[in-house]
XYZ file of C-alpha atoms in Angstrom:
148
model
C 70.953 54.762 112.235
C 73.645 51.977 112.994
C 77.103 53.122 112.070
C 79.682 50.338 111.696
C 82.754 51.001 113.729
C 84.571 47.861 112.242
C 86.810 47.281 109.776
C 84.830 46.973 106.649
C 85.181 50.520 105.494
C 89.038 50.769 105.831
C 89.076 46.960 104.376
C 87.123 48.292 101.344
C 89.319 51.425 101.106
C 92.191 49.378 101.499
C 90.955 47.046 98.525
C 90.630 50.566 95.692
C 94.437 50.695 96.281
C 96.053 49.617 92.992
C 92.598 48.877 91.334
C 93.368 52.354 89.141
C 90.415 53.739 90.600
C 90.983 57.433 91.310
C 90.875 58.333 94.981
C 88.183 60.253 96.823
C 89.122 63.316 98.148
C 87.288 65.396 100.303
C 86.369 68.711 99.053
C 88.234 71.717 100.422
C 86.794 74.294 102.206
C 86.481 77.405 100.615
C 88.985 79.716 101.864
C 87.109 82.903 103.675
C 86.406 85.645 101.743
C 88.019 89.060 102.584
C 84.993 90.623 103.012
C 84.204 87.851 105.488
C 87.657 88.048 107.111
C 87.053 91.986 107.468
C 83.823 91.176 109.663
C 81.077 91.531 106.754
C 79.241 94.701 105.715
C 78.626 95.671 108.881
C 82.524 96.100 110.034
C 83.211 97.508 106.341
C 80.364 100.415 107.247
C 81.968 101.163 110.739
C 85.630 101.641 108.797
C 83.784 104.008 106.170
C 82.100 105.626 108.746
C 85.442 106.083 111.042
C 87.249 106.714 107.554
C 84.752 109.637 106.080
C 85.447 111.345 109.674
C 89.147 111.189 108.952
C 88.487 112.771 105.555
C 86.411 115.888 107.124
C 89.468 116.567 109.492
C 92.119 116.121 107.249
C 92.654 119.927 105.604
C 94.308 117.982 102.765
C 91.364 116.389 101.521
C 88.484 117.915 103.285
C 87.583 120.966 100.606
C 87.205 118.414 97.950
C 84.311 117.014 99.714
C 82.573 120.085 100.784
C 78.983 120.146 99.385
C 79.346 116.361 98.654
C 76.121 114.165 99.402
C 77.937 112.323 102.403
C 75.145 109.863 103.059
C 75.368 108.711 99.615
C 78.658 108.631 99.352
C 79.068 106.634 102.136
C 76.423 104.040 100.611
C 78.371 103.849 97.418
C 81.993 103.425 99.492
C 80.264 100.874 101.339
C 79.132 99.194 98.176
C 82.405 99.058 96.445
C 84.384 97.830 99.318
C 82.094 95.024 100.142
C 81.821 94.125 96.378
C 85.742 94.676 96.080
C 86.245 92.166 98.747
C 83.542 89.276 97.697
C 80.739 90.078 99.387
C 76.990 90.046 98.006
C 76.760 93.583 97.457
C 76.656 95.552 94.248
C 78.375 98.810 93.446
C 75.729 100.912 91.767
C 78.176 104.218 91.458
C 79.573 105.631 88.001
C 83.282 104.089 87.291
C 86.065 105.793 89.075
C 87.224 107.663 85.536
C 83.690 109.214 85.247
C 82.722 110.492 88.715
C 86.358 111.890 89.186
C 86.391 113.657 85.908
C 87.538 117.159 85.905
C 88.036 117.026 89.983
C 92.011 117.288 89.308
C 92.696 115.063 92.024
C 96.826 115.119 92.826
C 98.885 112.313 93.726
C 99.447 114.301 97.300
C 95.430 114.064 98.176
C 95.046 110.519 96.799
C 97.797 109.283 99.133
C 96.375 111.307 101.741
C 93.100 109.598 101.485
C 94.970 106.591 101.866
C 96.351 107.617 104.916
C 92.966 108.196 106.053
C 91.793 104.584 105.193
C 94.757 103.088 106.913
C 93.677 105.307 110.041
C 90.265 104.058 109.730
C 91.035 100.493 109.456
C 93.491 100.998 112.330
C 91.048 102.921 114.719
C 88.290 99.957 113.913
C 90.956 97.169 114.587
C 91.384 95.991 111.425
C 94.447 93.298 110.815
C 97.360 94.935 109.355
C 97.375 91.922 106.829
C 93.744 92.448 106.272
C 94.558 96.416 105.842
C 97.029 95.592 102.891
C 94.867 93.062 101.088
C 92.075 95.575 101.289
C 94.941 98.607 100.182
C 95.904 96.059 96.863
C 92.140 95.504 95.812
C 91.813 99.539 95.948
C 95.537 100.295 94.728
C 94.677 100.146 90.504
C 91.838 103.028 91.020
C 94.742 105.266 91.152
C 95.064 105.531 87.539
C 91.665 106.590 86.878
C 91.413 109.010 90.078
C 94.546 111.197 89.261
C 94.479 113.237 87.035
C 96.612 116.126 88.140
């Protein structure tokens, strides 16, 4: 196919100016999702693995996870973060209110979990701006999780 590098396209475009025809604009590329900026599902899974390790070593919150099905919890956390950040995953767990009902989670425990997630993201090299965007997405869960 021969491409014309002459002035004709420019002249045609200039001829449309002032004709009342709407200007043609190139579609702006879609902004990358937080999911893609974090590195996708594999990177999210690494953060969750590190998060669970940090939680397991924190005496303020580790006892709350005694007896938990950790492989299932890992799967649900990856799904949840993946979906919340605009990824293709579908969260298959229960809503936060019913899944935490009766656990008596305190403000201090919730904050310790947030610290653990920040620590995990730091260890996995997630930039601070992305950390804050993720935490802003997760913060509204506070009202359904903290009951004491």
